[in-house]
CSV table of C-alpha atoms and ligand atoms in Angstrom, one decimal:
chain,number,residue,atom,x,y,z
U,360,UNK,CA,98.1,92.2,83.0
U,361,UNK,CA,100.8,91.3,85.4
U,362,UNK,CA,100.9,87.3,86.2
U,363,UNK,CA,102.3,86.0,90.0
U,364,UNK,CA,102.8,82.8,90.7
U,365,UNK,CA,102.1,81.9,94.7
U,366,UNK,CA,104.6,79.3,95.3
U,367,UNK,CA,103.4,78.7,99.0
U,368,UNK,CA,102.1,75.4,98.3
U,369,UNK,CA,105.5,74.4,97.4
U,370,UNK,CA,106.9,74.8,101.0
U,371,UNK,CA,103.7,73.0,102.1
U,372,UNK,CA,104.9,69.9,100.5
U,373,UNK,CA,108.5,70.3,101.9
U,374,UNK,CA,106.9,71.3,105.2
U,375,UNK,CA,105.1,67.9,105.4
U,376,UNK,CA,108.6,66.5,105.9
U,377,UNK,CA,111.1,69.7,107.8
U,378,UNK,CA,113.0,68.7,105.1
U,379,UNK,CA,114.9,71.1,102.5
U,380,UNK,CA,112.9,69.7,99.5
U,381,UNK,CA,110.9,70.4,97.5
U,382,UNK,CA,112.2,74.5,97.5
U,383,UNK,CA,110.2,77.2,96.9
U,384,UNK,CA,112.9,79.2,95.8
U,385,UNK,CA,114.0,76.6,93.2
U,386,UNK,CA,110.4,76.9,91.7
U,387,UNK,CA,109.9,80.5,91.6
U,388,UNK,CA,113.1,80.1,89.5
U,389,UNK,CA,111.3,77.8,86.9
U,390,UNK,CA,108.1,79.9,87.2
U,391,UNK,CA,110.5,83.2,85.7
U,392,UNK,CA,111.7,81.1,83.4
U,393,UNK,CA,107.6,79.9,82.5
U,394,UNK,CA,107.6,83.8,82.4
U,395,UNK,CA,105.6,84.7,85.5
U,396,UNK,CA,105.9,88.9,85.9
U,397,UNK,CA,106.3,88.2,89.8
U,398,UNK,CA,106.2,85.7,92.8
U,399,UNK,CA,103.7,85.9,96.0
U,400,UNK,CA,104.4,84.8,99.0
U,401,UNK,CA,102.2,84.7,102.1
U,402,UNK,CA,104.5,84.0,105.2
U,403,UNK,CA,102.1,83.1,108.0
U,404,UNK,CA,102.5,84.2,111.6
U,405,UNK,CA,102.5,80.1,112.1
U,406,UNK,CA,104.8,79.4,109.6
U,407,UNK,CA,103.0,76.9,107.9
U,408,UNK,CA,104.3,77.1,104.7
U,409,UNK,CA,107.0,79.8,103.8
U,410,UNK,CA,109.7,80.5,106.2
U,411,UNK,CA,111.8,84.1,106.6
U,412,UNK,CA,114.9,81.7,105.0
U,413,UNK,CA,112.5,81.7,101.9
U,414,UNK,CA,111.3,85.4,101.7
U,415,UNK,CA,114.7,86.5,102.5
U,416,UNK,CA,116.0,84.2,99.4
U,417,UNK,CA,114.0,85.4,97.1
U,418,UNK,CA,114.2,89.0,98.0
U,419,UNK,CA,117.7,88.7,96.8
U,420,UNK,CA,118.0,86.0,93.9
U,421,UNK,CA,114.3,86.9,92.2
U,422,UNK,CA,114.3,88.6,88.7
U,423,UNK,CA,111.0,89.4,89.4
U,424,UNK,CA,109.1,91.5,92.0
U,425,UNK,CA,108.1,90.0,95.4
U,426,UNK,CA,104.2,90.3,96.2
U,427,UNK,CA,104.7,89.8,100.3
U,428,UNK,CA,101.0,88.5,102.0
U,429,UNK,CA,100.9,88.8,105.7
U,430,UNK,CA,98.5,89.5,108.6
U,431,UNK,CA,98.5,93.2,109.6
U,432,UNK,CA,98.9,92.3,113.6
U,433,UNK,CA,101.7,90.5,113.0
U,434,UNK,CA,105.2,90.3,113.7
U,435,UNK,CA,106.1,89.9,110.3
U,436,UNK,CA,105.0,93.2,109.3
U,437,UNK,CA,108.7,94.3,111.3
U,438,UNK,CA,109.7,92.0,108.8
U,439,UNK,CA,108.4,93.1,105.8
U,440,UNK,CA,109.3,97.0,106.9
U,441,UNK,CA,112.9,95.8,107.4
U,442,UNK,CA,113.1,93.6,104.0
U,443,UNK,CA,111.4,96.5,101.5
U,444,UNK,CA,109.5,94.0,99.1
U,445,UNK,CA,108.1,95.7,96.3
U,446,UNK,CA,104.7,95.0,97.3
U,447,UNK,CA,102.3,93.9,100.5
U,448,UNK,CA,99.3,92.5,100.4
U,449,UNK,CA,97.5,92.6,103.6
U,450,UNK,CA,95.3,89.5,104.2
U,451,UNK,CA,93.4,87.9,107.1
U,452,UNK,CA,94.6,85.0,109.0
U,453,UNK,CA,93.1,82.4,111.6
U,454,UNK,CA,95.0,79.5,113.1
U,455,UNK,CA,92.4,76.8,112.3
U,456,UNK,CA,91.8,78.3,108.6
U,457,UNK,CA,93.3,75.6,105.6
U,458,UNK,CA,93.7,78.5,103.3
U,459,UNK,CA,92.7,82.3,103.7
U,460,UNK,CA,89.0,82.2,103.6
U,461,UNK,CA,87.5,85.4,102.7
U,462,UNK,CA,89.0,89.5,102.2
U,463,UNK,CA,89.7,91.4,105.3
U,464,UNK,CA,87.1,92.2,107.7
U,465,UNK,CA,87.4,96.3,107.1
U,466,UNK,CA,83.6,96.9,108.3
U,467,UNK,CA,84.8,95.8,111.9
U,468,UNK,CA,86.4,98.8,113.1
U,469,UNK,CA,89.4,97.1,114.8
U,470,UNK,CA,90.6,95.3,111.6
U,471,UNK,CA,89.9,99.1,110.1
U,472,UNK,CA,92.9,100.2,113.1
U,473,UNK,CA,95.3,98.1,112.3
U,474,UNK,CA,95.0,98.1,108.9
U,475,UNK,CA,95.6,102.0,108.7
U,476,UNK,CA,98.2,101.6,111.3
U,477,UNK,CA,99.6,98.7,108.8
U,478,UNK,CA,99.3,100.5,105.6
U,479,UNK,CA,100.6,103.8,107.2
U,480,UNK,CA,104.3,101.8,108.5
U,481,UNK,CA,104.6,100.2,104.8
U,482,UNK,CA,103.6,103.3,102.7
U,483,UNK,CA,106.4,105.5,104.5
U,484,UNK,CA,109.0,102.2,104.3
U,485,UNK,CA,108.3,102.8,100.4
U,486,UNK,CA,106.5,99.8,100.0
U,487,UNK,CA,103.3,99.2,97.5
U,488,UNK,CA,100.3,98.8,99.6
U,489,UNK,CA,97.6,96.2,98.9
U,490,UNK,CA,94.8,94.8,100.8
U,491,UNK,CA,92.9,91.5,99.9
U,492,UNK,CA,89.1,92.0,100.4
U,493,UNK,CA,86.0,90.6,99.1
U,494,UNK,CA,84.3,91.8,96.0
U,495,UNK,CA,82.0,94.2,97.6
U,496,UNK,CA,81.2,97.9,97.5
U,497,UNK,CA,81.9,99.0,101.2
U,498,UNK,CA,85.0,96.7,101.0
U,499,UNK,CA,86.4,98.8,98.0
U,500,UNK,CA,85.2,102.4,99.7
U,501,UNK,CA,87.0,101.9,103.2
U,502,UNK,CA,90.2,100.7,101.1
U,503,UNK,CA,90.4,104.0,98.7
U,504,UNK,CA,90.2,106.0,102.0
U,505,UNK,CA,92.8,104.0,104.0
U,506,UNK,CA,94.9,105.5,100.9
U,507,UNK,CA,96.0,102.0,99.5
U,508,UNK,CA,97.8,101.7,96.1
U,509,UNK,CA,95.6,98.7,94.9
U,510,UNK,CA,93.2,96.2,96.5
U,511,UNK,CA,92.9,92.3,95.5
U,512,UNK,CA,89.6,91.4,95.2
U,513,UNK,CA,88.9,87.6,96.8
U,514,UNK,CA,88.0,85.2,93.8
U,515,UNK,CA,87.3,82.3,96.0
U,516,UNK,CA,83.3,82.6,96.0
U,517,UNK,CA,83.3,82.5,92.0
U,518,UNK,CA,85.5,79.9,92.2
U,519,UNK,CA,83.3,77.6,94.4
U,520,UNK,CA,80.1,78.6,93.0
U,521,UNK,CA,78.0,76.1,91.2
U,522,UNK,CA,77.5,77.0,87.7
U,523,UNK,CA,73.9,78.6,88.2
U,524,UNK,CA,76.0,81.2,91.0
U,525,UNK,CA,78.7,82.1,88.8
U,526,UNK,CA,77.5,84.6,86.2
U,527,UNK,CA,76.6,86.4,89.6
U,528,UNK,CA,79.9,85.9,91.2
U,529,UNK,CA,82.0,87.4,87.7
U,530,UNK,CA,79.4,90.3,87.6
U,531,UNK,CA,80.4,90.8,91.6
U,532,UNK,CA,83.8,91.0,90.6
U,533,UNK,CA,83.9,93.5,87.4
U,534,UNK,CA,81.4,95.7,89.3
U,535,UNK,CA,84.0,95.7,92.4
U,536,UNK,CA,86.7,96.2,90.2
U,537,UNK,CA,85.1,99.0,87.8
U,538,UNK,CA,84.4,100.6,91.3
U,539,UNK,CA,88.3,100.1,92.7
U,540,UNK,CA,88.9,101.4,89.4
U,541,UNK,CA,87.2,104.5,89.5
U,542,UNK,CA,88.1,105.5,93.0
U,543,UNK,CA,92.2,105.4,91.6
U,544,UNK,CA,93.0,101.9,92.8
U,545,UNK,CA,95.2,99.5,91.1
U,546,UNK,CA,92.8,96.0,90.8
U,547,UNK,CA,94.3,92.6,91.7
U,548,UNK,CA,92.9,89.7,91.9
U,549,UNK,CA,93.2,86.1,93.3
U,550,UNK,CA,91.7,82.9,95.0
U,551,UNK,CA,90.9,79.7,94.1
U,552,UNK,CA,91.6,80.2,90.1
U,553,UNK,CA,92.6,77.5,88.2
U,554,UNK,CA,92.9,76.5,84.2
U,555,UNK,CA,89.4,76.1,83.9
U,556,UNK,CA,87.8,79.2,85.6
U,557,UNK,CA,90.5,81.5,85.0
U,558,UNK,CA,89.6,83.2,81.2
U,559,UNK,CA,86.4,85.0,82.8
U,560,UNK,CA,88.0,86.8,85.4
U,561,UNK,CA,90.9,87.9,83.3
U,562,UNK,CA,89.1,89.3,80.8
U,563,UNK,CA,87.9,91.9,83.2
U,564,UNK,CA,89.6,94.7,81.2
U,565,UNK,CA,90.1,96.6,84.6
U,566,UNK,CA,92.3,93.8,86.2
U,567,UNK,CA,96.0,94.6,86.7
U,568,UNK,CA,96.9,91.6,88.5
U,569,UNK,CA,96.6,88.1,89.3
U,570,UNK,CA,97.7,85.7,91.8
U,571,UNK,CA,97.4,82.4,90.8
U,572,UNK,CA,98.9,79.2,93.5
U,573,UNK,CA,97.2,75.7,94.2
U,574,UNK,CA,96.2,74.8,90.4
U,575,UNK,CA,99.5,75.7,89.0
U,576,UNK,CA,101.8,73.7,91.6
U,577,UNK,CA,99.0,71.3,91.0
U,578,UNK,CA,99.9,70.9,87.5
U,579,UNK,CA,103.6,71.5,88.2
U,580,UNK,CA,103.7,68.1,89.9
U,581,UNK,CA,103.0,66.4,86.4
U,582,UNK,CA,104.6,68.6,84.0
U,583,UNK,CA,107.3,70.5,85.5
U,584,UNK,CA,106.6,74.3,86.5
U,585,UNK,CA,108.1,75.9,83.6
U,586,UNK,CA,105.4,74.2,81.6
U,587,UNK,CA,102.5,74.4,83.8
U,588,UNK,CA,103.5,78.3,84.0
U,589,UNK,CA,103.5,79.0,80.2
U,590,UNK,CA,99.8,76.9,79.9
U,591,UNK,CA,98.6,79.3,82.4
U,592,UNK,CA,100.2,82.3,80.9
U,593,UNK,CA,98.6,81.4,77.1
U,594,UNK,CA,95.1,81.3,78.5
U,595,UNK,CA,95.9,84.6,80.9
U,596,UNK,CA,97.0,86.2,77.4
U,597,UNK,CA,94.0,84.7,75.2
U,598,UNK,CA,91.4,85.5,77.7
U,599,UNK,CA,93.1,89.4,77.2
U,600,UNK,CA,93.2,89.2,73.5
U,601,UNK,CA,89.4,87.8,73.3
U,602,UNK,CA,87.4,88.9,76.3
T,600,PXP,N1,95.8,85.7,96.9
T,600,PXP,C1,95.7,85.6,98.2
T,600,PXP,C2,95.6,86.8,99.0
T,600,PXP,C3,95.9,84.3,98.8
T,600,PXP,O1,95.9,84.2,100.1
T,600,PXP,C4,96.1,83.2,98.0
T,600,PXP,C5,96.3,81.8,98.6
T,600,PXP,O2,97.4,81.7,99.4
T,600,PXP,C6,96.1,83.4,96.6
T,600,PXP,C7,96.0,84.6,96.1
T,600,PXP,C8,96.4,82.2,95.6
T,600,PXP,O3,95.3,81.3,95.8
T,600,PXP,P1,95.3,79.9,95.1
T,600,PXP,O4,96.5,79.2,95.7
T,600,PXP,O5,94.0,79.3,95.4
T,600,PXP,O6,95.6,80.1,93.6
């Protein structure tokens, strides 16, 4: 299973200041050297966070593959086209949200639009296509016939679930993913997963993927990235080895 660090919430920090520090460039550095398979980065039609100076950075210093996020009525999707990362992940943004609050809205048939439109314009610029969406059935059936690579299921309702919920909320997920699976979609995942809650959802032996952000710069703060990194990446791997 492939491991990406988001290093968004890096830039947030700096961002609180307009200042040049801390970098996310300079952690996604330390996170290859943790041993990360890959860095996401969502840049926001608000620029909250990441900026185009970061994407573009990283596009050409990374070892690893970039996982771009962005809003598929956006102007950054010109962007991404013009930059080639190796992947997009399509996502769902509001102004007011905090953080990305649930998977793409694909049952409204607007989102539907200008998602295919979306998927279409990065498929022919030879980009990997992936759409974040919630853990359901319908979600996982309108994504294998937009013709997606891979789909990221939305971990943030396991995540938040009290402890009674959660059995229900992994079950959600590995029957989403079994389902992505069997329809010949690549199976990500991401959301709200931290050191604790992590090992269930990566033992999902379909998984491909994770995208793993707030708990890990969390950590970083105290203990350096390249440490916080290889903690995550040890349960990642036991949780594999022992499902
Ligand atoms: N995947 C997607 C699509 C996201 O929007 C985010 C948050 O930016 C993540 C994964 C990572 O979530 P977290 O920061 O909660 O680990």
């Amino acid at each position: 299973m492939r491991f990406y660090i988001n290093v968004d919430h890096v830039a947030t920090v700096r961002q609180a200041r307009r200042t040049d520090e801390p970098d996310p460039v300079r952690a996604a550095v330390q996170a290859e050297l943790g041993g990360v398979d890959g860095i996401t980065v969502h840049l926001r039609e608000d620029r909250r966070h990441i900026q185009d100076r970061d994407v573009d950075l990283l596009l050409r210093t990374a070892r690893t593959p970039i996982n771009l996020e962005l809003a598929a009525a956006s102007e950054i999707l010109d962007l991404a086209v013009e930059w080639r990362p190796l992947q997009v992940t399509l996502v769902p943004e509001k102004r007011e949200e905090v953080t990305t609050e649930g998977g793409l809205a694909l049952d409204e048939v607007r989102a539907r639009d200008t998602t295919a439109e979306a998927v279409g314009r990065l498929a022919d610029a030879g980009i990997r296509t992936s759409l974040f969406i919630d853990p359901d059935e319908e979600a996982v059936r309108v994504s294998a016939d937009l013709g997606v690579d891979a789909v990221e299921l939305h971990t943030g309702e396991y995540a938040n679930a009290g402890r009674t919920e959660r059995a229900e909320q992994l079950e959600r997920i590995a029957s989403a993913a079994r389902l992505a699976r069997k329809a010949g979609l690549a199976v990500h995942a991401g959301h709200g997963l931290t050191y604790e809650n992590v090992a269930p959802v990566a033992a999902i032996a379909e998984l491909e993927e994770l995208s793993i952000g707030h708990s890990i710069v969390s950590r970083a703060v105290f203990t350096g990235m390249e440490r916080a990194v290889r903690e995550m990446a040890r349960i990642l791997r036991r949780a594999r080895a022992h499902p």
